[in-house]
Amino acid sequence: MLHPRVKQILQVLISLGLAVWIFWFLYKDIEVETLWSQVQSSNWFWISFSLIISLFGFWLRGWRWTLLIDMSEGKKVSYSEAYHAVMVGYLANLVVPRAGEVARCGVLTRTNGISLGQLLGTVIIERSIDLLFLIGTILLAFLIENQLFISLANQLVNLEQIFQSILDNLPLIIGAFGVLVLFGYLIFRRFRQSGLIQKIQGFLRDIYGGVKGISRLSNPWGFWLSSLLIWIIYFSTMYAVSMGIASTANLSPGEVLLVMVMGSIGMVAPVQGGIGTFHALVAFILIQLGIAEQDGKIFAAIIHGTQLILILIAGLISWVYMLQKPAWKKPESA
């Protein structure tokens, strides 16, 4: 049996290898000179503006986090400390997928003496709410660009034939669905103590508990409005970059929203910084929108590359800043 540390290293290397392979496969036919020429010809006012918007989004994430920390621990964390911890988390994600959540919590545990378990609880709440907003954003993109969604689906399957088949076999489908529900219930009763069932239940409890717990915040409206604004910032960042590149400057807001949704799904993949998966999904949807394949890939490379550089610079600054802060010491009892 593999040592846990060896297993972790192998997981990191496999995810990094997968990311590099996807990236290489996408860009192997694009010459560096072509990419560099596109970078030089881009409107850097808009791209620079997108980076300013992103920095505000990072700060807003830190501010929102302080609301949850105040609720869970009753301890005050400054906006500056929360922002720098968030940036350290983003930096850690570039090395090990999903390590950022633990890294940013560990930073505040060291400097502020806040329980690591309590901080991880606040991050779970954050992730639960972000998941709900992602689902909501996908639904919004579907409502705005429903014809494109249907067109993409028709490329994969014949929807008209499927709907007709469903109508022709509706009684059988309803009966089969009832049997599946009953079977699922019996399986759940039989194996409810299994690890997988426990994880699913725990995940659903985390989402429910997170949403319910927000009502106990000192500023619940601030939390919900900042969560909404964070996703508006994601869209604004994508839109600003699209305005700065000639091939995407004519995309409608709805189309940019769809590109953002695909990029967000790509960032969820368990690879370092969404490398490869982000590029693949963004390029794919841009091609469907009528953008040339090469231009779609270059757009994905520019927006991901500029964000990566921003996180590297801001993350390293935050890391050094938090390292210089003295470690928290428990007050001596009188």
XYZ file of C-alpha atoms in Angstrom:
334
model
C 0.000 0.000 0.000
C 1.305 3.436 -0.980
C 2.406 5.893 1.683
C -0.098 8.824 1.912
C 2.614 11.343 0.954
C 3.615 9.278 -2.097
C -0.033 8.933 -3.067
C -0.514 12.705 -2.796
C 2.565 13.390 -4.936
C 1.337 10.925 -7.579
C -2.093 12.618 -7.639
C -0.459 16.016 -8.134
C 1.807 14.716 -10.908
C -1.085 12.969 -12.672
C -3.303 16.072 -12.579
C -0.407 18.255 -13.761
C 0.450 15.792 -16.520
C -3.178 15.737 -17.671
C -3.324 19.545 -17.680
C -0.100 19.868 -19.666
C -1.212 17.205 -22.142
C -4.584 18.916 -22.793
C -2.833 22.285 -23.174
C -0.246 20.825 -25.573
C -2.920 19.042 -27.625
C -4.895 22.284 -28.011
C -1.980 24.533 -28.911
C 0.439 22.220 -30.744
C -0.622 23.671 -34.124
C -0.404 27.328 -33.054
C 2.979 28.960 -33.506
C 4.372 31.101 -30.702
C 4.820 33.982 -33.167
C 1.098 33.879 -34.015
C 0.122 33.958 -30.357
C 2.570 36.764 -29.607
C 1.311 38.784 -32.594
C -2.266 38.494 -31.265
C -1.114 39.552 -27.807
C 0.622 42.627 -29.232
C -2.365 43.620 -31.361
C -4.837 43.330 -28.484
C -6.288 46.403 -26.804
C -4.456 46.371 -23.489
C -6.664 49.068 -21.998
C -9.489 46.544 -21.794
C -7.280 43.669 -20.696
C -5.669 45.812 -17.969
C -9.147 46.891 -16.898
C -10.113 43.215 -16.572
C -7.215 42.700 -14.151
C -8.337 45.652 -12.019
C -11.846 44.170 -11.911
C -10.382 40.806 -10.869
C -8.388 42.374 -8.039
C -11.570 43.968 -6.727
C -13.220 40.544 -6.921
C -10.393 38.997 -4.871
C -10.786 41.718 -2.232
C -14.559 41.191 -2.200
C -14.026 37.460 -1.580
C -11.885 38.369 1.408
C -14.523 40.767 2.734
C -17.267 38.154 2.357
C -15.099 35.629 4.179
C -14.760 37.939 7.197
C -18.553 37.845 7.611
C -18.498 34.061 7.909
C -15.477 34.043 10.233
C -17.190 36.509 12.563
C -20.213 34.187 12.674
C -18.286 30.975 13.355
C -15.592 32.179 15.756
C -16.767 35.538 17.033
C -13.268 36.827 16.272
C -12.492 39.811 14.093
C -10.293 39.380 11.046
C -9.320 42.472 9.090
C -10.270 42.780 5.433
C -6.562 43.005 4.598
C -5.745 39.732 6.354
C -8.654 37.910 4.730
C -7.714 39.223 1.269
C -4.073 38.159 1.625
C -5.122 34.724 2.899
C -7.449 34.309 -0.097
C -4.601 35.187 -2.466
C -2.317 32.657 -0.766
C -5.079 30.109 -1.394
C -5.229 30.964 -5.096
C -1.450 30.633 -5.266
C -1.563 27.209 -3.593
C -4.160 26.016 -6.115
C -1.610 26.553 -8.869
C 0.602 23.937 -7.224
C -1.877 21.406 -5.814
C -5.536 21.321 -6.945
C -7.952 22.194 -4.109
C -5.065 22.890 -1.711
C -5.991 26.566 -1.619
C -8.903 26.041 0.761
C -6.640 24.501 3.397
C -3.769 26.912 2.686
C -5.751 30.090 3.252
C -7.289 28.681 6.422
C -3.853 27.647 7.666
C -2.558 31.170 7.130
C -5.222 32.704 9.391
C -4.814 29.927 11.948
C -1.131 30.836 12.201
C -1.568 34.609 12.379
C -4.897 34.932 14.208
C -5.186 31.734 16.235
C -8.527 30.793 14.727
C -9.420 27.096 14.708
C -8.542 25.426 11.399
C -11.692 23.305 11.594
C -13.913 26.347 12.051
C -12.254 28.132 9.134
C -12.670 25.094 6.883
C -16.350 25.144 7.831
C -16.668 28.704 6.533
C -14.959 27.701 3.276
C -17.456 24.849 2.827
C -20.269 27.379 3.201
C -18.586 29.619 0.625
C -18.182 26.765 -1.833
C -21.793 25.681 -1.325
C -23.087 29.164 -2.117
C -20.751 29.497 -5.110
C -22.091 26.184 -6.423
C -25.656 27.492 -6.175
C -24.665 30.670 -8.038
C -22.901 28.598 -10.714
C -26.068 26.564 -11.242
C -28.083 29.790 -11.357
C -25.654 31.272 -13.891
C -25.941 28.180 -16.092
C -29.741 28.473 -16.001
C -29.523 32.197 -16.820
C -27.230 31.482 -19.771
C -29.710 28.829 -20.969
C -32.606 31.296 -20.799
C -30.665 33.967 -22.681
C -29.013 31.685 -25.262
C -31.562 28.849 -25.362
C -31.350 28.483 -29.160
C -27.598 27.935 -28.957
C -28.051 25.399 -26.141
C -30.596 23.494 -28.231
C -28.328 23.692 -31.290
C -25.391 22.272 -29.318
C -27.585 19.505 -27.911
C -28.849 18.649 -31.409
C -25.270 18.218 -32.563
C -24.874 15.460 -29.993
C -28.316 13.827 -30.134
C -31.546 14.088 -32.130
C -33.791 15.866 -29.607
C -36.938 15.668 -31.733
C -36.602 11.913 -32.072
C -35.929 11.540 -28.327
C -39.018 13.615 -27.376
C -41.224 11.608 -29.726
C -39.868 8.354 -28.301
C -40.620 9.603 -24.767
C -44.224 10.425 -25.700
C -44.724 7.045 -27.382
C -43.453 5.202 -24.291
C -44.709 7.526 -21.552
C -46.624 4.916 -19.460
C -43.617 2.571 -19.530
C -41.265 5.418 -18.578
C -43.467 6.489 -15.640
C -43.612 2.913 -14.383
C -39.862 2.459 -14.755
C -39.256 5.733 -12.934
C -41.441 4.577 -10.042
C -39.531 1.294 -9.849
C -36.195 3.157 -9.886
C -37.324 5.473 -7.079
C -38.417 2.490 -4.977
C -35.200 0.621 -5.790
C -33.111 3.687 -4.919
C -34.935 4.056 -1.612
C -34.320 0.406 -0.700
C -30.643 0.682 -1.679
C -30.327 3.827 0.419
C -31.920 2.093 3.439
C -29.661 -0.920 2.986
C -26.353 0.935 2.454
C -26.954 4.243 4.236
C -23.941 3.599 6.459
C -21.595 3.165 3.478
C -18.891 5.737 2.767
C -20.368 6.959 -0.525
C -23.867 7.484 0.900
C -22.384 9.238 3.912
C -20.411 11.578 1.646
C -23.495 12.433 -0.424
C -25.520 13.090 2.715
C -22.703 15.161 4.158
C -22.439 17.218 0.973
C -26.179 17.966 0.941
C -26.114 18.781 4.673
C -23.229 21.177 4.108
C -25.163 23.050 1.427
C -28.352 23.182 3.518
C -26.486 24.120 6.698
C -24.520 26.784 4.834
C -27.602 28.464 3.387
C -29.440 28.230 6.709
C -26.444 29.541 8.668
C -26.198 32.709 6.587
C -29.359 34.023 8.246
C -27.378 34.189 11.508
C -24.742 36.527 10.056
C -24.492 40.062 11.375
C -24.797 41.236 7.752
C -26.663 38.573 5.721
C -27.647 41.032 2.999
C -24.011 41.999 2.614
C -23.114 38.336 2.169
C -25.741 37.676 -0.510
C -25.056 40.924 -2.381
C -21.299 40.335 -2.349
C -21.836 36.751 -3.598
C -23.927 38.097 -6.479
C -21.377 40.824 -7.192
C -18.547 38.269 -7.310
C -20.275 36.500 -10.197
C -21.004 39.805 -11.908
C -17.275 40.513 -11.608
C -16.487 37.147 -13.245
C -18.689 38.167 -16.153
C -17.250 41.698 -16.316
C -13.707 40.306 -16.420
C -14.575 38.014 -19.326
C -16.459 40.796 -21.123
C -13.572 43.268 -20.745
C -11.109 40.792 -22.280
C -13.517 40.032 -25.126
C -13.656 43.772 -25.884
C -9.862 43.897 -26.001
C -9.491 41.204 -28.694
C -10.642 41.923 -32.251
C -12.014 38.428 -32.947
C -14.366 38.506 -29.921
C -15.196 42.229 -29.711
C -18.586 41.711 -31.384
C -19.833 39.007 -29.026
C -23.119 39.860 -27.318
C -23.354 39.962 -23.495
C -25.364 36.722 -23.606
C -22.682 34.986 -25.636
C -19.962 36.219 -23.270
C -22.044 34.877 -20.376
C -22.077 31.475 -22.046
C -18.291 31.623 -22.494
C -17.959 32.523 -18.790
C -20.098 29.543 -17.795
C -17.918 27.169 -19.808
C -14.776 28.720 -18.331
C -16.160 28.369 -14.792
C -16.883 24.681 -15.395
C -13.338 24.289 -16.717
C -11.917 25.853 -13.559
C -13.795 23.323 -11.399
C -11.793 20.440 -12.899
C -9.194 18.951 -10.510
C -6.147 20.290 -12.360
C -3.756 23.064 -11.372
C -5.397 26.421 -12.033
C -7.790 25.026 -14.629
C -4.888 24.650 -17.090
C -6.049 22.870 -20.217
C -9.662 22.289 -19.192
C -10.421 26.028 -19.101
C -8.796 26.543 -22.504
C -10.571 23.559 -24.061
C -14.078 24.515 -22.948
C -13.725 28.245 -23.683
C -12.268 27.554 -27.143
C -15.020 24.999 -27.833
C -17.883 27.386 -27.094
C -16.237 30.237 -29.017
C -15.957 27.981 -32.069
C -19.681 27.231 -31.749
C -20.302 30.989 -31.686
C -18.604 31.352 -35.057
C -15.123 32.355 -33.884
C -12.251 30.785 -35.819
C -10.663 27.862 -33.958
C -7.270 29.539 -33.716
C -8.791 32.809 -32.460
C -10.853 30.953 -29.851
C -7.784 29.187 -28.500
C -5.778 32.433 -28.442
C -8.597 34.203 -26.556
C -8.591 31.433 -23.931
C -4.793 31.645 -23.648
C -4.808 35.431 -23.192
C -7.503 35.593 -20.517
C -6.140 32.596 -18.604
C -2.529 33.737 -18.988
C -3.173 37.272 -17.721
C -5.176 35.956 -14.767
C -2.421 33.446 -14.003
C 0.219 36.188 -13.969
C -2.005 38.342 -11.739
C -2.454 35.495 -9.237
C 1.261 34.703 -9.262
C 2.258 38.326 -8.545
C -0.531 39.156 -6.066
C -0.311 35.709 -4.445
C 3.434 35.923 -3.875
C 3.078 39.422 -2.411
C 0.355 38.167 -0.050
C 2.404 35.110 0.894
C 5.421 37.229 1.824
C 3.172 39.686 3.684
C 1.530 36.966 5.786
C 4.867 35.248 6.457
C 6.188 38.461 7.980
C 3.273 38.694 10.394
C 4.107 37.215 13.806
C 2.519 33.900 14.722
C -0.428 34.139 17.107
C 0.296 33.265 20.712
C -2.340 32.223 23.163
C -2.685 34.868 25.895
C -1.286 33.739 29.203
C -3.907 33.315 31.895
C -3.610 35.671 34.824
